[in-house]
mmCIF file of C-alpha atoms in Angstrom:
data_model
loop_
_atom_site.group_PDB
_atom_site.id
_atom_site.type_symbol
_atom_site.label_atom_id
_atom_site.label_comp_id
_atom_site.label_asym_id
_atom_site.label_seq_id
_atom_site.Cartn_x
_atom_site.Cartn_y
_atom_site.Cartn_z
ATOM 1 C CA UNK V 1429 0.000 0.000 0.000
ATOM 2 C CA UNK V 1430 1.543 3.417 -0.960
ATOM 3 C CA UNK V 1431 0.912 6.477 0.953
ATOM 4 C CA UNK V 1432 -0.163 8.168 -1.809
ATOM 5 C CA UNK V 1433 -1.339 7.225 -5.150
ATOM 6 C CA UNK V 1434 -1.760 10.592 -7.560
ATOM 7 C CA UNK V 1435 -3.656 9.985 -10.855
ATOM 8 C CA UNK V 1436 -2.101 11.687 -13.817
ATOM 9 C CA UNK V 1437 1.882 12.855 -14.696
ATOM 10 C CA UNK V 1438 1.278 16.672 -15.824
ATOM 11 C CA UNK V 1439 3.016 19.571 -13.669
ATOM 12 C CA UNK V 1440 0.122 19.192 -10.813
ATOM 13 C CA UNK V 1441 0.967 15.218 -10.461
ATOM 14 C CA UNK V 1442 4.612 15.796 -11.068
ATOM 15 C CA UNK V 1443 5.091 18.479 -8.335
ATOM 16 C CA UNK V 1444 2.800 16.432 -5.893
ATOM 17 C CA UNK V 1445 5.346 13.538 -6.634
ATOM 18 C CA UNK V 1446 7.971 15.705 -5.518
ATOM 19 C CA UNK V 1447 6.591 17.472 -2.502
ATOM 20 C CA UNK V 1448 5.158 13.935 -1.378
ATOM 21 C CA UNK V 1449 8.721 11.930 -2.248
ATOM 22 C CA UNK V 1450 10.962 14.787 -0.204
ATOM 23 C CA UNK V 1451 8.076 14.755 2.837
ATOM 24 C CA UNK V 1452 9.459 10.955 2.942
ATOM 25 C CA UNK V 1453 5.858 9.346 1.890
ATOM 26 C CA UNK V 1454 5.729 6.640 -0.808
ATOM 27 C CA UNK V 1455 3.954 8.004 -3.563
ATOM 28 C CA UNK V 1456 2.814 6.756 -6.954
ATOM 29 C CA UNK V 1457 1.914 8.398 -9.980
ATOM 30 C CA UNK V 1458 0.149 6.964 -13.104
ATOM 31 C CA UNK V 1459 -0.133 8.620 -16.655
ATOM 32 C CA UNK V 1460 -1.322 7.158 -19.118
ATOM 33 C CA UNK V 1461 0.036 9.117 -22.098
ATOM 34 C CA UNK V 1462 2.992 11.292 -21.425
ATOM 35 C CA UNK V 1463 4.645 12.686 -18.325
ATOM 36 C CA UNK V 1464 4.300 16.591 -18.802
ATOM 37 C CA UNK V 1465 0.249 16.339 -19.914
ATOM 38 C CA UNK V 1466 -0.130 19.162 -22.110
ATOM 39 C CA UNK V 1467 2.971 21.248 -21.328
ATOM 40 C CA UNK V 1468 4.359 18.675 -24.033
ATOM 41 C CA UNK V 1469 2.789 19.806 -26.787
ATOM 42 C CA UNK V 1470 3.507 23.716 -26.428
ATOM 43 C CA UNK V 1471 6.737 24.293 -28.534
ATOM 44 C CA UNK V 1472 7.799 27.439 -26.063
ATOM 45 C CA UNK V 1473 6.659 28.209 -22.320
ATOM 46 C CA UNK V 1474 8.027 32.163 -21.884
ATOM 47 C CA UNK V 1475 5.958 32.346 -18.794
ATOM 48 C CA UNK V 1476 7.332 30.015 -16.459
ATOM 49 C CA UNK V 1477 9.738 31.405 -13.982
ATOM 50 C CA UNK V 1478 13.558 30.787 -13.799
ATOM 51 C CA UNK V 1479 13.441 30.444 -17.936
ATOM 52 C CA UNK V 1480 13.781 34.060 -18.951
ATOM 53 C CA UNK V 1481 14.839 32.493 -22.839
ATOM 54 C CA UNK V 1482 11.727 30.539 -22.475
ATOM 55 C CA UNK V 1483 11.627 26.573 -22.141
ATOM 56 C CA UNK V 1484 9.898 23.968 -24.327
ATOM 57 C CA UNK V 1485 6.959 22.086 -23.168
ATOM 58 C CA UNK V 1486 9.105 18.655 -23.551
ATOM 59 C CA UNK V 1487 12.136 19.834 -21.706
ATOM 60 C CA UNK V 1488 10.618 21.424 -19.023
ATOM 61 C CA UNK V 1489 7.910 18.131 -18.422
ATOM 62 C CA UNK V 1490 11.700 15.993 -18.587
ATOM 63 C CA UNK V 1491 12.798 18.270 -15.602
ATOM 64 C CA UNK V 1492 9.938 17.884 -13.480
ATOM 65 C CA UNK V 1493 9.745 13.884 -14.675
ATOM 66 C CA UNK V 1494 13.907 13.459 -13.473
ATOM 67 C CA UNK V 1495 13.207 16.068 -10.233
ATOM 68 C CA UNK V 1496 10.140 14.081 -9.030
ATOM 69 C CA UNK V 1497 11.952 10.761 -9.758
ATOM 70 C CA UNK V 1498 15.169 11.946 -8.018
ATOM 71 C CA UNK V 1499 13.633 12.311 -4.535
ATOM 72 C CA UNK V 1500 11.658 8.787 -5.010
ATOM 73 C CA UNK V 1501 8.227 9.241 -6.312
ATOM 74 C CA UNK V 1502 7.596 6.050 -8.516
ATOM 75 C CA UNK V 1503 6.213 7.011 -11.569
ATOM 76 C CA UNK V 1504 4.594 4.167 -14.270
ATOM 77 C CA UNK V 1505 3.210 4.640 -17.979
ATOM 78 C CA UNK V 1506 -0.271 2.994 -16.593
ATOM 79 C CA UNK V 1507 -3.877 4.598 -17.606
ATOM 80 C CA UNK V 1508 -6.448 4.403 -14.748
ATOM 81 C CA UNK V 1509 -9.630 2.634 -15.724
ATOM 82 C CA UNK V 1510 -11.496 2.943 -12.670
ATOM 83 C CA UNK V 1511 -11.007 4.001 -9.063
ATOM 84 C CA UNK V 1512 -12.735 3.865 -5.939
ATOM 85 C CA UNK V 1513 -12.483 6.771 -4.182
ATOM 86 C CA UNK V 1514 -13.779 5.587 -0.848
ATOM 87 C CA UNK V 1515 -11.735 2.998 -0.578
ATOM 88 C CA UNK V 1516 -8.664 4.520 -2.150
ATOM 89 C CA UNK V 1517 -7.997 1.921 -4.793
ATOM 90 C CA UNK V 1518 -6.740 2.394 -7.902
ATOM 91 C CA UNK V 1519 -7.390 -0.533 -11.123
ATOM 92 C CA UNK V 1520 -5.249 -0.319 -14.762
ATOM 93 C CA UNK V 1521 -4.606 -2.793 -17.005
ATOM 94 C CA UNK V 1522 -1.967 -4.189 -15.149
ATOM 95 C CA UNK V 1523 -3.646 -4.297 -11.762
ATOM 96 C CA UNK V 1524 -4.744 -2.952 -8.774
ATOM 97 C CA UNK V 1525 -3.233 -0.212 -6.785
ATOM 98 C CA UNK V 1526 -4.339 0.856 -2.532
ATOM 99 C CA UNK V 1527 -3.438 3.862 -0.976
ATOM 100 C CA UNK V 1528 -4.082 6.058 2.262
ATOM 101 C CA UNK V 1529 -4.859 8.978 -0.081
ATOM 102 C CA UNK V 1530 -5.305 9.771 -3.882
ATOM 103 C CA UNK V 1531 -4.073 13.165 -5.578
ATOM 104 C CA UNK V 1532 -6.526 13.366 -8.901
ATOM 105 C CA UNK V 1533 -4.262 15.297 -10.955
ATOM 106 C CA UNK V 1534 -6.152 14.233 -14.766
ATOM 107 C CA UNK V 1535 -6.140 17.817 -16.103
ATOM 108 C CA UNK V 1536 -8.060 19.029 -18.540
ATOM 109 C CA UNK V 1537 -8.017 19.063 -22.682
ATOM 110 C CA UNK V 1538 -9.020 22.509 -24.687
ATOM 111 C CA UNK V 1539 -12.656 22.013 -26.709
ATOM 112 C CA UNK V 1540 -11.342 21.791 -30.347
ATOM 113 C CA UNK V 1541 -13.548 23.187 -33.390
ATOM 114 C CA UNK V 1542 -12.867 19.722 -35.002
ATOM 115 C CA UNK V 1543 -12.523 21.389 -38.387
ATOM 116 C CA UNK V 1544 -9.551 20.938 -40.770
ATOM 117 C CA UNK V 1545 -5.946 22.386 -40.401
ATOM 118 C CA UNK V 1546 -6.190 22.556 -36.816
ATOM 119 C CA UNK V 1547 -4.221 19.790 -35.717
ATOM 120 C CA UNK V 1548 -1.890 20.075 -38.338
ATOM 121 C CA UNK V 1549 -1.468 23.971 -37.345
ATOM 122 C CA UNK V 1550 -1.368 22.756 -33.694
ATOM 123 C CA UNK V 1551 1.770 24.535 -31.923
ATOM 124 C CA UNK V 1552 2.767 26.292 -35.165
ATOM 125 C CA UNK V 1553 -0.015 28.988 -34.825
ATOM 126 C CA UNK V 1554 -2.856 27.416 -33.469
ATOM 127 C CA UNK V 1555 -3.631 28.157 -29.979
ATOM 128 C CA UNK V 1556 -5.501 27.604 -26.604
ATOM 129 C CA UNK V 1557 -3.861 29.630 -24.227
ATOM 130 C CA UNK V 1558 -3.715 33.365 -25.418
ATOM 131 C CA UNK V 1559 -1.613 34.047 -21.792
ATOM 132 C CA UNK V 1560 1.030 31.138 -22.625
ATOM 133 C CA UNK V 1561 1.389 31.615 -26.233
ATOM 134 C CA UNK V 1562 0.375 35.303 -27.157
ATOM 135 C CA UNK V 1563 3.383 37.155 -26.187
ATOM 136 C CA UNK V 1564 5.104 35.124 -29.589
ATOM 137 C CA UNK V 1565 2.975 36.846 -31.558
ATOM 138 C CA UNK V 1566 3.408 40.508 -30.334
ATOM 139 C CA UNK V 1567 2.673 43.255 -33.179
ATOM 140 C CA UNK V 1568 1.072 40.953 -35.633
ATOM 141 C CA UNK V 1569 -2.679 40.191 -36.412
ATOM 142 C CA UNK V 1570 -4.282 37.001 -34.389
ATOM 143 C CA UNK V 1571 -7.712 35.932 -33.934
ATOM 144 C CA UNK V 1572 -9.594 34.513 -31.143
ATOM 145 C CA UNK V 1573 -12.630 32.195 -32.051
ATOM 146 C CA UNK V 1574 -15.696 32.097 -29.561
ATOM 147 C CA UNK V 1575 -17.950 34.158 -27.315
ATOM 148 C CA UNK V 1576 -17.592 32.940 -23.684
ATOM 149 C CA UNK V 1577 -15.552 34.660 -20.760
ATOM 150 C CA UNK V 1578 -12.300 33.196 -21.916
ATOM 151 C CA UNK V 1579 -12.577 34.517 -25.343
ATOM 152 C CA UNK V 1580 -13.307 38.554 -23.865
ATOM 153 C CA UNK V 1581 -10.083 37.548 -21.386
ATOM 154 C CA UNK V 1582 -7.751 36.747 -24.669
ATOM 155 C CA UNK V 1583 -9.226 39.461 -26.449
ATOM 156 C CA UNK V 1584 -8.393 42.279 -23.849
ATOM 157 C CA UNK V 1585 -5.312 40.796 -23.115
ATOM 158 C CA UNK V 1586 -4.276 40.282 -27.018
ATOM 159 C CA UNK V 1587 -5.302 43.937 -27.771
ATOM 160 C CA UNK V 1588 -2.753 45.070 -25.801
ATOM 161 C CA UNK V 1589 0.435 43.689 -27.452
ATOM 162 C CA UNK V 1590 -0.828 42.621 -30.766
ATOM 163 C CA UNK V 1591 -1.592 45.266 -33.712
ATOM 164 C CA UNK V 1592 -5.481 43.522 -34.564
ATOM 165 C CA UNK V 1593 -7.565 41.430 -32.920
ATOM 166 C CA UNK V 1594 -10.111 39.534 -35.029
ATOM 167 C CA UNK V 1595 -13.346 38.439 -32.471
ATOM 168 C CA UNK V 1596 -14.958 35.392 -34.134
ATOM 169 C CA UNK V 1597 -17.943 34.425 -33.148
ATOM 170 C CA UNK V 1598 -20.824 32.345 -34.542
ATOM 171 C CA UNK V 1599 -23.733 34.664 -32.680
ATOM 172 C CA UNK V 1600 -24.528 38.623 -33.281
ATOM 173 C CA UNK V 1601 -23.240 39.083 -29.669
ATOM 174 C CA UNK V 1602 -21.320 37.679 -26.645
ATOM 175 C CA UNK V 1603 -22.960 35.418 -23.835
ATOM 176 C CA UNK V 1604 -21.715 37.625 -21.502
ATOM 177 C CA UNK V 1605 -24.513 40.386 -22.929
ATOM 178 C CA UNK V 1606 -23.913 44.088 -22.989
ATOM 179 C CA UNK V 1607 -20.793 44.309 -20.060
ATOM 180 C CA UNK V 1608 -18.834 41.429 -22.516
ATOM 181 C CA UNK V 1609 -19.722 43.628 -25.847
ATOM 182 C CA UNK V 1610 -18.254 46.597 -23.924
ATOM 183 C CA UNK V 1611 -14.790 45.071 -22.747
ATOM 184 C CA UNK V 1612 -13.850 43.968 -26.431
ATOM 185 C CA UNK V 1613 -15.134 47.286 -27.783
ATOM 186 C CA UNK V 1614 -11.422 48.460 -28.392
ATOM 187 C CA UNK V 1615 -9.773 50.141 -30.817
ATOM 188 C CA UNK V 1616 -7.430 47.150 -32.378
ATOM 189 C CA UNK V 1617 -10.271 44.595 -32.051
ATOM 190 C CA UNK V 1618 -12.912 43.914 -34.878
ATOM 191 C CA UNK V 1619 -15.903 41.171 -34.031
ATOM 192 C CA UNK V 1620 -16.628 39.194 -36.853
ATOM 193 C CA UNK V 1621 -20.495 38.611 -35.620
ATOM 194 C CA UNK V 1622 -22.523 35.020 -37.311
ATOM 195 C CA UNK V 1623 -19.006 33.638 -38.380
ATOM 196 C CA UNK V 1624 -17.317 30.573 -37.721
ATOM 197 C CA UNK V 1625 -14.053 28.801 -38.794
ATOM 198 C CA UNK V 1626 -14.492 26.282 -41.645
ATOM 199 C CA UNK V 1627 -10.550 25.495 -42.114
ATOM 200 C CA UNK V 1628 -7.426 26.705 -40.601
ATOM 201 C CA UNK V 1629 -4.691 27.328 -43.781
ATOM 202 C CA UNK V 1630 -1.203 27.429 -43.627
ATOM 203 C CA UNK V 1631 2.335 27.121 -45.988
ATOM 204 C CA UNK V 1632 4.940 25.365 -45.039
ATOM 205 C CA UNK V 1633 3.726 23.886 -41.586
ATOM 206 C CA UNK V 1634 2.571 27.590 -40.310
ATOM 207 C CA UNK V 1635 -0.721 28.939 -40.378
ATOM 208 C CA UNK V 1636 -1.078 32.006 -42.251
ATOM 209 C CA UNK V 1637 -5.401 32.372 -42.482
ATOM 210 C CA UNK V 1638 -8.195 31.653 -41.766
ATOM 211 C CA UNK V 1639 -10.900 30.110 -43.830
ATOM 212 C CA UNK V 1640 -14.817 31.481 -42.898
ATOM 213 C CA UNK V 1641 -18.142 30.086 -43.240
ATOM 214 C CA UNK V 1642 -19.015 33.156 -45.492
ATOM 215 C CA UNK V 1643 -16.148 32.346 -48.052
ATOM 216 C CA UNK V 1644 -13.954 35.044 -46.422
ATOM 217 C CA UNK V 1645 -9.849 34.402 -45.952
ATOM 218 C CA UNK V 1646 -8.507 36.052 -43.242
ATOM 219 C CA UNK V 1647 -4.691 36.714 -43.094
ATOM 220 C CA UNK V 1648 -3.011 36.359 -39.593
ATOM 221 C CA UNK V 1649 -0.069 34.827 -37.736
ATOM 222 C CA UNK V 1650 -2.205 32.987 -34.995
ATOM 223 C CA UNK V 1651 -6.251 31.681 -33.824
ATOM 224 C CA UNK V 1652 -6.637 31.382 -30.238
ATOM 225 C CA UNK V 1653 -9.585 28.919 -29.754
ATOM 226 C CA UNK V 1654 -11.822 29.837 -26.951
ATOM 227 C CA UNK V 1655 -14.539 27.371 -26.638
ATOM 228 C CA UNK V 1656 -14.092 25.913 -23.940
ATOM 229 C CA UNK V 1657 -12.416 22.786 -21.532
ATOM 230 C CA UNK V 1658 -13.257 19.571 -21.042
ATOM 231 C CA UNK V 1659 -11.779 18.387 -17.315
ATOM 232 C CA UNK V 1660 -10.824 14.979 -17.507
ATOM 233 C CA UNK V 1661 -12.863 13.739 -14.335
ATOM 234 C CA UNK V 1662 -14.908 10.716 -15.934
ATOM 235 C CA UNK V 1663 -13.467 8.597 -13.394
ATOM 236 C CA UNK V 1664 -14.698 10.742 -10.282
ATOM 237 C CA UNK V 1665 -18.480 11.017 -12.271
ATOM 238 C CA UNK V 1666 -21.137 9.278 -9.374
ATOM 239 C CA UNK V 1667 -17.955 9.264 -6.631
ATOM 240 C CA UNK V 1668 -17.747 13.489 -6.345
ATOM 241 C CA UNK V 1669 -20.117 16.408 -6.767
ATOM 242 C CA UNK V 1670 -18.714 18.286 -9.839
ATOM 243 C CA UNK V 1671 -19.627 21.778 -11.118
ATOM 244 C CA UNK V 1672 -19.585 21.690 -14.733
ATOM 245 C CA UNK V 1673 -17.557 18.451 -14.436
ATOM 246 C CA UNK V 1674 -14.601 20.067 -12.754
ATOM 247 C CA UNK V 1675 -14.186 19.151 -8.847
ATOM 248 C CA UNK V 1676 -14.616 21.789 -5.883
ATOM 249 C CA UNK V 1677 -11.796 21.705 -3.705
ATOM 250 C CA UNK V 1678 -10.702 23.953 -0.577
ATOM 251 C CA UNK V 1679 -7.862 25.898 0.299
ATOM 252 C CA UNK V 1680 -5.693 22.391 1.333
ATOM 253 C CA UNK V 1681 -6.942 20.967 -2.091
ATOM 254 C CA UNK V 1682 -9.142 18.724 -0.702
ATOM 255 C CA UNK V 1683 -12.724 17.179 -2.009
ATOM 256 C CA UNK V 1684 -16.000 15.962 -0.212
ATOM 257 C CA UNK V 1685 -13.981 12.179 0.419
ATOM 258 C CA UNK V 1686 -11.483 12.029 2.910
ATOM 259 C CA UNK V 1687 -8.252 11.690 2.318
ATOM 260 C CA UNK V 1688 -8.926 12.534 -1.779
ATOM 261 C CA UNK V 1689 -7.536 15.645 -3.147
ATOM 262 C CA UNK V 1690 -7.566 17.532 -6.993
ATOM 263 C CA UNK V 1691 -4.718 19.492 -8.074
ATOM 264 C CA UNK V 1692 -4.585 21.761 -11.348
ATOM 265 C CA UNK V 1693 -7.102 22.094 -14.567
ATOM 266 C CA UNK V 1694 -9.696 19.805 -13.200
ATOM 267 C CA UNK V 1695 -10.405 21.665 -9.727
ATOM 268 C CA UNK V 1696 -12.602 24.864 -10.059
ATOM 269 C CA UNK V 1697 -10.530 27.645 -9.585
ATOM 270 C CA UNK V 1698 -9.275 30.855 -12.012
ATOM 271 C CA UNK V 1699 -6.752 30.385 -13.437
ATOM 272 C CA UNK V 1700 -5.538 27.322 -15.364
ATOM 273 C CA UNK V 1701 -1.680 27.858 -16.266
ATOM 274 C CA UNK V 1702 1.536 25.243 -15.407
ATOM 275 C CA UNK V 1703 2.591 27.506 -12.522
ATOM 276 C CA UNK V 1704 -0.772 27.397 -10.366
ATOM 277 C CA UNK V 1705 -0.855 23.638 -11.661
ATOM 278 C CA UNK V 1706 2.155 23.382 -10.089
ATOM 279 C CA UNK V 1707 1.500 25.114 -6.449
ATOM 280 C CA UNK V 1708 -1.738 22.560 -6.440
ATOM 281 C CA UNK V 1709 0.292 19.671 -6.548
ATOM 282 C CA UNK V 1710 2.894 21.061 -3.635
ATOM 283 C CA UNK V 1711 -0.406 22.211 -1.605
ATOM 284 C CA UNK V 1712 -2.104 19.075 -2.142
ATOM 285 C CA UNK V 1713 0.826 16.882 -1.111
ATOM 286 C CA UNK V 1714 2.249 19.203 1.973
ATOM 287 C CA UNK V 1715 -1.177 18.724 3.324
ATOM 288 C CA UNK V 1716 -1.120 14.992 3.581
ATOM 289 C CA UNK V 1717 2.458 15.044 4.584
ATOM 290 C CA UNK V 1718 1.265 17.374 7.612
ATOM 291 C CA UNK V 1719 -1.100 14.704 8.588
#
C-alpha cells in the first residue's frame, strides 16, 4: 500500500510527486500518455519562472519527470480505468493499486472546433492559451474564435500587445450580454459577428489564415480557440459532486472524500496555467504530509 497514489503525470501530479517523495511518503503516480500532460505539446513556455529564454513544453515536463523521480516518487506509464475513491484503490490494465490517499491530478483538454488544419497547425499557430502563447505573436494580427468569458479575457489581453484582434464568433453578440460587448469594444479589435471557422490554412507547416463560413480568408499569424475545456474527471463522475464536471476543492486541495484531493485544470478555480498547476500539486501533497 503506498501512501499516496496521484492519478495523472502533468506539472500538478509531477510536483505532488515531488513534494510527497521529499516529505518521505511513498507516492505513486500513473499517466497514461505522457509525463508533462499538455505542457508537451507547447513548442515554447516564456511564462514560467527561472526560464527568462523561455523553455519547451518537452524539456521542461523531462525536468519535473527526473526532479520528481530523483527524490523517489515512482512514476509508471499505466492509464487508470477505474477508481474507488472511498476505498482509495486504484485498477489499470496491469492491476490494482491501494493507498491512504489519492491526488486526482487528470487535467483538462481545450474544446477543439474539429474542423480541418487545426491539428496540423497545432503549436505552429494554433492556440488555446492566449496568456502562454500570445506574447510570440506581439505586433502581428491574431484571432480569437468564440464568445464565452475566456474569449473577452484573450481578447483584452491580445489587444494590448498585438496590432489587430479579429473576435470570431458564430452569434450577433457575446454570452456575456452588454458588459462582454463593452470590454472587447477596443480600438485594435474587430468582431466578426454570425461567423465561424471552416478550415485553418497554412504554408509550409505555419498557419497564415483563416478560412470562414461566409467564403472570407482572413490573413493572420495565430487563432486562439476559446470554446471551452473539457476536465478529464470521468473517473470521479457518481464518486464526487462536480460543477460543470470540474471538482470543488478547498484551500488544502481537498474534495468531499477524505483523504482525496484535486490538483490543477480539473479543480474549479481561475486560473488554469503550469505555474498554479504546479502550487496545487505542492499544496495538495504538503497537506497529507502534515497529517
Amino acid at each position: 500500500m503506498y501512501d499516496v497514489i496521484i492519478i495523472g503525470g502533468g506539472p500538478a501530479g509531477l510536483t505532488a510527486g515531488l513534494y510527497c517523495g521529499r516529505a518521505g511518503l511513498s507516492a505513486l503516480v500513473l499517466e497514461g500518455g505522457a509525463f508533462g500532460g499538455q505542457m508537451t505539446l507547447s513548442n515554447e513556455i516564456e511564462n514560467y519562472p527561472a526560464f527568462p529564454e523561455g523553455a519547451r513544453g518537452e524539456e521542461l515536463s523531462a525536468l519535473m519527470r527526473s526532479q520528481a523521480e530523483k527524490y523517489g516518487a515512482e512514476l509508471r506509464r499505466e492509464k487508470v480505468r477505474s477508481a474507488n475513491l472511498a476505498a482509495k484503490t486504484v485498477a489499470t490494465r496491469k492491476g490494482e493499486y491501494s493507498a491512504k490517499n489519492i491526488i486526482l491530478a487528470m487535467g483538462a483538454s481545450p474544446r477543439h472546433l474539429g474542423v480541418p488544419g487545426e491539428n496540423e497547425y497545432r503549436g505552429a499557430g494554433v492556440s488555446y492559451c492566449a496568456v502562454c502563447d500570445g506574447g510570440f505573436f506581439k505586433n502581428k494580427t491574431v484571432a480569437v474564435i468564440g464568445g464565452g468569458d475566456t474569449a473577452v479575457h484573450d481578447c483584452q489581453y491580445l489587444s494590448r500587445i498585438c496590432e489587430k484582434v479579429y473576435l470570431i464568433h458564430r452569434r450577433d453578440k457575446l454570452r456575456g450580454g452588454e458588459g462582454a460587448m463593452r470590454r472587447v469594444a477596443l480600438q485594435n479589435v474587430e468582431p466578426l459577428w454570425n461567423s465561424s471557422v471552416t478550415e485553418f490554412l497554412g504554408k509550409d507547416g505555419v498557419l497564415d489564415g483563416l478560412l470562414l463560413n461566409d467564403g472570407r480568408i482572413i490573413s493572420l499569424s495565430s487563432a486562439f480557440v476559446a470554446v471551452g475545456t473539457v476536465p478529464n474527471t470521468a473517473i470521479a463522475e457518481g464518486q464526487l459532486e462536480l460543477q460543470n464536471g470540474y471538482i470543488p476543492t478547498n484551500a488544502a486541495m481537498e474534495t468531499a472524500i477524505p483523504g482525496v484531493y484535486a490538483v490543477g485544470d480539473l479543480r474549479v478555480k481561475e486560473l488554469r496555467q503550469i505555474i498554479t498547476a504546479a502550487a496545487d500539486g505542492a499544496t495538495a501533497a504538503s497537506a497529507i504530509s502534515a497529517m
